[in-house]
């Protein structure tokens, strides 16, 4: 198994798109195509943590806080940050940081803390905006259901506690292929008029690559017409902090 496979799994739980703009999440050192030997999980990747990874033959350190938070002007080992980074590089150890990507994720750090405190009716304290994307595409009626179902399978149309959400409307599409075209419907050099259905589905940004790959694979047209936009809607399931209620009232001292 390569390091990238582990990172892909982590990013399913805590996609880097969820991180705050000021943060430095993701792979900080190392080659993600390296075969994995062992994983060390830590809060902070200090020099003694790198030493432990070396002694335990772990070549991936998954840290909560990023050891590199802002730019390094050099790699002289003259402070604890650069000493840890240099030692990791010399020993082919990859360092990955989750930080606010995990903070902001659904069921992330704050949510788990709220659960441990026994809170109920847990909600996100500061929900994110601009995190939802929308795909609009145009599909011939003969292939509409098939394309829609394939998009649903990879996570399009999922919003909070609801899945397979979409909107569609029937209309008429036209196109005229040149001599190099190979139209599935109609003839090259002649304008075609086709009954099509417009499909609109939302998705989260870390799914964009697989959503587009699925669209292109399942759509019958040689050239697929589509639009992707970012919505400024608030998304209550992703964001910083958590707030909830105790099952029974208690004083601050009791808490």
Short mmCIF file of C-alpha atoms in Angstrom, two decimals:
data_model
loop_
_atom_site.label_atom_id
_atom_site.label_comp_id
_atom_site.label_asym_id
_atom_site.label_seq_id
_atom_site.Cartn_x
_atom_site.Cartn_y
_atom_site.Cartn_z
CA UNK A 1 0.00 0.00 0.00
CA UNK A 2 1.25 3.46 -0.87
CA UNK A 3 1.09 6.49 1.41
CA UNK A 4 -1.35 8.15 -1.01
CA UNK A 5 -3.96 5.46 -0.33
CA UNK A 6 -3.91 6.31 3.38
CA UNK A 7 -4.07 10.04 2.64
CA UNK A 8 -7.03 9.51 0.31
CA UNK A 9 -8.90 7.77 3.12
CA UNK A 10 -8.07 10.58 5.57
CA UNK A 11 -9.30 13.15 3.05
CA UNK A 12 -12.60 11.33 2.70
CA UNK A 13 -13.12 11.98 6.42
CA UNK A 14 -11.55 15.45 6.50
CA UNK A 15 -11.27 16.94 2.98
CA UNK A 16 -8.67 19.69 2.67
CA UNK A 17 -11.30 21.95 1.08
CA UNK A 18 -12.81 22.28 4.57
CA UNK A 19 -9.65 23.83 6.05
CA UNK A 20 -9.51 27.52 6.94
CA UNK A 21 -7.66 29.83 4.53
CA UNK A 22 -4.94 30.60 7.07
CA UNK A 23 -4.11 26.94 7.63
CA UNK A 24 -1.48 24.64 6.14
CA UNK A 25 -3.02 21.19 5.97
CA UNK A 26 -2.04 18.21 3.85
CA UNK A 27 1.26 16.55 3.00
CA UNK A 28 4.11 18.68 4.34
CA UNK A 29 7.09 16.40 3.64
CA UNK A 30 7.66 13.17 1.76
CA UNK A 31 6.53 11.38 -1.38
CA UNK A 32 2.96 10.08 -1.38
CA UNK A 33 3.90 7.39 -3.93
CA UNK A 34 6.18 5.67 -1.41
CA UNK A 35 5.20 2.25 -0.07
CA UNK A 36 4.00 2.59 3.49
CA UNK A 37 5.90 0.85 6.31
CA UNK A 38 4.07 2.19 9.36
CA UNK A 39 2.00 5.12 10.61
CA UNK A 40 2.55 7.22 13.71
CA UNK A 41 -0.32 9.46 14.88
CA UNK A 42 0.42 12.53 17.01
CA UNK A 43 -0.90 15.90 18.12
CA UNK A 44 2.33 17.77 17.26
CA UNK A 45 5.16 16.52 15.05
CA UNK A 46 8.17 17.58 17.11
CA UNK A 47 11.72 16.27 16.74
CA UNK A 48 11.24 13.57 19.38
CA UNK A 49 8.16 12.34 17.47
CA UNK A 50 10.27 11.99 14.32
CA UNK A 51 12.82 10.06 16.41
CA UNK A 52 10.04 7.74 17.58
CA UNK A 53 8.88 7.22 14.00
CA UNK A 54 12.43 6.27 13.00
CA UNK A 55 12.76 3.81 15.90
CA UNK A 56 9.40 2.20 15.09
CA UNK A 57 10.04 2.08 11.32
CA UNK A 58 7.10 4.38 10.53
CA UNK A 59 7.48 6.44 7.37
CA UNK A 60 4.21 8.37 7.73
CA UNK A 61 3.42 10.73 10.59
CA UNK A 62 -0.18 11.94 10.75
CA UNK A 63 -0.26 15.05 12.96
CA UNK A 64 -3.12 17.27 13.99
CA UNK A 65 -1.12 20.52 14.02
CA UNK A 66 1.06 21.39 10.99
CA UNK A 67 4.75 21.62 11.96
CA UNK A 68 5.17 23.98 8.97
CA UNK A 69 2.57 26.68 9.49
CA UNK A 70 4.10 29.51 7.48
CA UNK A 71 6.89 29.68 4.92
CA UNK A 72 10.42 28.53 5.74
CA UNK A 73 13.17 30.71 4.28
CA UNK A 74 15.81 28.01 4.74
CA UNK A 75 16.26 24.51 6.15
CA UNK A 76 19.11 25.23 8.54
CA UNK A 77 18.41 23.17 11.70
CA UNK A 78 18.43 26.22 13.97
CA UNK A 79 14.96 25.84 15.56
CA UNK A 80 12.65 23.01 16.58
CA UNK A 81 10.49 23.29 13.45
CA UNK A 82 13.33 23.04 10.96
CA UNK A 83 15.10 20.32 12.96
CA UNK A 84 11.98 18.14 12.81
CA UNK A 85 11.46 18.84 9.10
CA UNK A 86 15.11 18.19 8.15
CA UNK A 87 15.20 14.96 10.13
CA UNK A 88 11.97 13.76 8.50
CA UNK A 89 13.31 14.54 5.02
CA UNK A 90 16.66 12.84 5.69
CA UNK A 91 14.85 9.69 6.82
CA UNK A 92 12.23 9.65 4.04
CA UNK A 93 9.38 10.25 6.47
CA UNK A 94 6.18 11.86 5.22
CA UNK A 95 4.38 14.30 7.52
CA UNK A 96 0.67 14.97 7.01
CA UNK A 97 -1.39 17.51 8.99
CA UNK A 98 -5.19 17.55 9.31
CA UNK A 99 -5.80 20.56 11.62
CA UNK A 100 -8.81 22.71 10.62
CA UNK A 101 -9.86 20.28 7.87
CA UNK A 102 -10.62 17.85 10.70
CA UNK A 103 -11.96 20.65 12.92
CA UNK A 104 -14.48 21.67 10.27
CA UNK A 105 -15.45 18.20 9.06
CA UNK A 106 -18.84 16.73 9.82
CA UNK A 107 -18.44 14.74 13.06
CA UNK A 108 -15.00 16.36 13.46
CA UNK A 109 -13.04 17.30 16.58
CA UNK A 110 -15.55 19.68 18.18
CA UNK A 111 -18.48 17.36 17.48
CA UNK A 112 -16.68 14.43 19.09
CA UNK A 113 -15.82 16.55 22.13
CA UNK A 114 -19.47 17.56 22.44
CA UNK A 115 -20.47 13.89 22.28
CA UNK A 116 -17.96 13.01 25.01
CA UNK A 117 -19.51 15.75 27.17
CA UNK A 118 -22.89 14.11 26.70
CA UNK A 119 -24.47 16.98 24.78
CA UNK A 120 -27.63 16.51 22.73
CA UNK A 121 -28.99 18.48 19.74
CA UNK A 122 -25.41 19.18 18.63
CA UNK A 123 -25.03 21.81 15.90
CA UNK A 124 -22.12 23.54 14.17
CA UNK A 125 -21.19 26.78 15.94
CA UNK A 126 -19.83 28.67 12.88
CA UNK A 127 -21.08 26.98 9.67
CA UNK A 128 -19.10 27.53 6.48
CA UNK A 129 -20.35 29.36 3.41
CA UNK A 130 -19.32 28.83 -0.20
CA UNK A 131 -18.59 25.14 0.34
CA UNK A 132 -21.37 23.70 -1.85
CA UNK A 133 -20.92 23.27 -5.60
CA UNK A 134 -23.60 22.75 -8.23
CA UNK A 135 -23.42 20.83 -11.49
CA UNK A 136 -25.83 21.60 -14.32
CA UNK A 137 -25.75 19.41 -17.41
CA UNK A 138 -27.99 18.56 -20.36
CA UNK A 139 -28.80 14.93 -21.19
CA UNK A 140 -30.82 13.31 -23.99
CA UNK A 141 -33.99 11.82 -22.51
CA UNK A 142 -32.94 8.31 -23.51
CA UNK A 143 -29.93 8.45 -21.16
CA UNK A 144 -31.20 10.78 -18.43
CA UNK A 145 -31.98 8.24 -15.70
CA UNK A 146 -28.76 6.32 -16.27
CA UNK A 147 -26.54 9.41 -16.02
CA UNK A 148 -28.42 10.67 -12.95
CA UNK A 149 -28.07 7.34 -11.14
CA UNK A 150 -24.34 7.16 -11.86
CA UNK A 151 -23.85 10.65 -10.41
CA UNK A 152 -25.84 9.71 -7.31
CA UNK A 153 -23.58 6.67 -6.78
CA UNK A 154 -20.48 8.88 -6.36
CA UNK A 155 -22.09 11.32 -3.91
CA UNK A 156 -23.72 13.99 -6.07
CA UNK A 157 -27.07 15.12 -4.74
CA UNK A 158 -26.17 14.60 -1.08
CA UNK A 159 -26.98 17.46 1.29
CA UNK A 160 -26.85 16.95 5.04
CA UNK A 161 -29.25 14.14 5.94
CA UNK A 162 -30.64 13.86 2.41
CA UNK A 163 -29.29 11.93 -0.58
CA UNK A 164 -30.16 11.73 -4.29
CA UNK A 165 -31.45 15.32 -4.38
CA UNK A 166 -31.76 16.82 -7.86
CA UNK A 167 -33.83 19.10 -10.06
CA UNK A 168 -34.66 18.50 -13.72
CA UNK A 169 -36.55 20.26 -16.47
CA UNK A 170 -37.25 19.25 -20.06
CA UNK A 171 -36.16 21.37 -22.98
CA UNK A 172 -34.69 21.38 -26.47
CA UNK A 173 -31.00 21.31 -27.32
CA UNK A 174 -29.35 22.05 -30.66
CA UNK A 175 -25.88 21.36 -32.04
CA UNK A 176 -24.05 21.23 -35.35
CA UNK A 177 -20.94 19.06 -35.60
CA UNK A 178 -18.10 19.86 -38.00
CA UNK A 179 -16.38 17.35 -40.29
CA UNK A 180 -14.21 16.04 -37.43
CA UNK A 181 -17.15 15.38 -35.11
CA UNK A 182 -18.67 11.97 -34.38
CA UNK A 183 -22.18 12.68 -33.02
CA UNK A 184 -24.04 9.92 -31.17
CA UNK A 185 -27.31 11.44 -32.40
CA UNK A 186 -27.80 13.24 -35.71
CA UNK A 187 -25.35 13.80 -38.57
CA UNK A 188 -22.18 15.85 -38.83
CA UNK A 189 -22.60 19.02 -40.88
CA UNK A 190 -26.32 19.25 -40.09
CA UNK A 191 -27.95 21.04 -37.18
CA UNK A 192 -29.59 18.55 -34.81
CA UNK A 193 -32.51 19.39 -32.54
CA UNK A 194 -32.79 17.02 -29.59
CA UNK A 195 -35.21 16.67 -26.68
CA UNK A 196 -32.99 16.94 -23.61
CA UNK A 197 -33.42 17.15 -19.86
CA UNK A 198 -31.47 19.61 -17.76
CA UNK A 199 -30.14 18.02 -14.57
CA UNK A 200 -29.01 20.07 -11.57
CA UNK A 201 -27.27 18.43 -8.59
CA UNK A 202 -25.16 19.76 -5.74
CA UNK A 203 -22.00 18.17 -4.35
CA UNK A 204 -19.16 18.91 -1.95
CA UNK A 205 -15.90 20.20 -3.45
CA UNK A 206 -13.72 17.18 -2.67
CA UNK A 207 -16.01 15.15 -4.96
CA UNK A 208 -15.58 17.38 -8.03
CA UNK A 209 -13.02 15.17 -9.75
CA UNK A 210 -15.03 11.94 -9.40
CA UNK A 211 -18.31 13.71 -10.26
CA UNK A 212 -16.86 15.04 -13.54
CA UNK A 213 -15.17 11.72 -14.34
CA UNK A 214 -18.50 9.95 -13.85
CA UNK A 215 -20.38 12.52 -15.94
CA UNK A 216 -17.99 12.18 -18.88
CA UNK A 217 -18.01 8.37 -18.67
CA UNK A 218 -21.79 7.97 -18.49
CA UNK A 219 -22.94 10.82 -20.77
CA UNK A 220 -23.47 9.69 -24.38
CA UNK A 221 -22.32 12.91 -26.09
CA UNK A 222 -18.86 13.34 -27.58
CA UNK A 223 -18.74 16.88 -26.14
CA UNK A 224 -20.58 17.18 -22.83
CA UNK A 225 -22.17 20.56 -22.05
CA UNK A 226 -22.02 21.30 -18.34
CA UNK A 227 -21.59 24.11 -15.83
CA UNK A 228 -20.12 24.08 -12.31
CA UNK A 229 -20.76 26.93 -9.90
CA UNK A 230 -20.00 27.58 -6.24
CA UNK A 231 -22.99 28.49 -4.09
CA UNK A 232 -22.74 31.04 -1.31
CA UNK A 233 -25.25 29.11 0.79
CA UNK A 234 -24.48 28.35 4.41
CA UNK A 235 -23.85 24.63 4.97
CA UNK A 236 -24.77 23.78 8.55
CA UNK A 237 -22.93 20.45 8.66
CA UNK A 238 -19.40 21.81 8.09
CA UNK A 239 -17.67 24.50 10.11
CA UNK A 240 -15.86 25.47 13.30
CA UNK A 241 -16.96 24.49 16.79
CA UNK A 242 -20.04 22.76 18.13
CA UNK A 243 -22.89 23.79 20.40
CA UNK A 244 -25.42 21.60 22.16
CA UNK A 245 -27.48 21.06 25.29
CA UNK A 246 -26.92 18.99 28.41
CA UNK A 247 -29.54 16.37 29.15
CA UNK A 248 -30.00 17.97 32.57
CA UNK A 249 -29.23 21.45 33.82
CA UNK A 250 -26.07 21.90 35.89
CA UNK A 251 -24.07 24.74 37.38
CA UNK A 252 -20.73 25.90 36.02
CA UNK A 253 -19.02 24.34 39.05
CA UNK A 254 -20.71 21.00 38.38
CA UNK A 255 -19.58 21.18 34.76
#
